[in-house]
């Protein structure tokens, strides 16, 4: 990725802000993902744990309640596994695209992103998802030896 860190992230944030409805996904199946996430956290305006929101609620929140106040300049969503719970009946990726219309959204994807596909869980399970990666940006962690090196590469998937 052109530019130096964190300027390269600012460029990505502008891209996600201008291309509403196109979230950025961090491929957390990569072993270097936690280092990338640690470097992104100070640069986003808000980090929201959806699992934490559910755990902190006295009653299960609705989808509207989970996403109601996500509208800042940039947001990172973590612990999104709760969205895959079959009783919620959420089209997860569609919901994330809708959320990305309100904020430059970075999602820590808990499944795999490979071969142009997003997946979560295993076939046959109620929480299984397997669909084409479209209208999103994938951040793939890379080794960065120096603090000014960009710690990811970018894959852009058209709509």
mmCIF file of C-alpha atoms in Angstrom, residues 50 53-54 60-70 82-85 87-92 94-96 98-99:
data_model
loop_
_atom_site.group_PDB
_atom_site.id
_atom_site.type_symbol
_atom_site.label_atom_id
_atom_site.label_comp_id
_atom_site.label_asym_id
_atom_site.label_seq_id
_atom_site.Cartn_x
_atom_site.Cartn_y
_atom_site.Cartn_z
ATOM 1 C CA UNK A 50 -21.209 -6.251 19.797
ATOM 2 C CA UNK A 53 -23.355 -4.971 24.111
ATOM 3 C CA UNK A 54 -25.355 -8.176 24.326
ATOM 4 C CA UNK A 60 -31.484 -9.445 24.413
ATOM 5 C CA UNK A 61 -31.189 -6.291 22.298
ATOM 6 C CA UNK A 62 -32.847 -6.025 18.918
ATOM 7 C CA UNK A 63 -30.735 -5.608 15.804
ATOM 8 C CA UNK A 64 -31.820 -1.966 15.688
ATOM 9 C CA UNK A 65 -30.621 -1.485 19.272
ATOM 10 C CA UNK A 66 -27.277 -3.178 18.545
ATOM 11 C CA UNK A 67 -26.543 -0.802 15.664
ATOM 12 C CA UNK A 68 -28.540 2.317 16.633
ATOM 13 C CA UNK A 69 -25.707 4.637 17.665
ATOM 14 C CA UNK A 70 -22.972 3.506 15.263
ATOM 15 C CA UNK A 82 -23.320 -12.749 18.244
ATOM 16 C CA UNK A 83 -24.709 -11.612 14.878
ATOM 17 C CA UNK A 84 -24.574 -15.183 13.583
ATOM 18 C CA UNK A 85 -26.950 -16.542 16.238
ATOM 19 C CA UNK A 87 -32.585 -16.851 16.473
ATOM 20 C CA UNK A 88 -31.623 -13.301 15.430
ATOM 21 C CA UNK A 89 -32.192 -14.014 11.713
ATOM 22 C CA UNK A 90 -29.634 -11.392 10.673
ATOM 23 C CA UNK A 91 -28.193 -11.230 7.192
ATOM 24 C CA UNK A 92 -24.823 -10.369 8.702
ATOM 25 C CA UNK A 94 -25.922 -6.966 4.519
ATOM 26 C CA UNK A 95 -26.304 -5.491 8.003
ATOM 27 C CA UNK A 96 -22.625 -4.543 8.056
ATOM 28 C CA UNK A 98 -25.982 -0.866 5.979
ATOM 29 C CA UNK A 99 -23.942 0.144 9.024
#
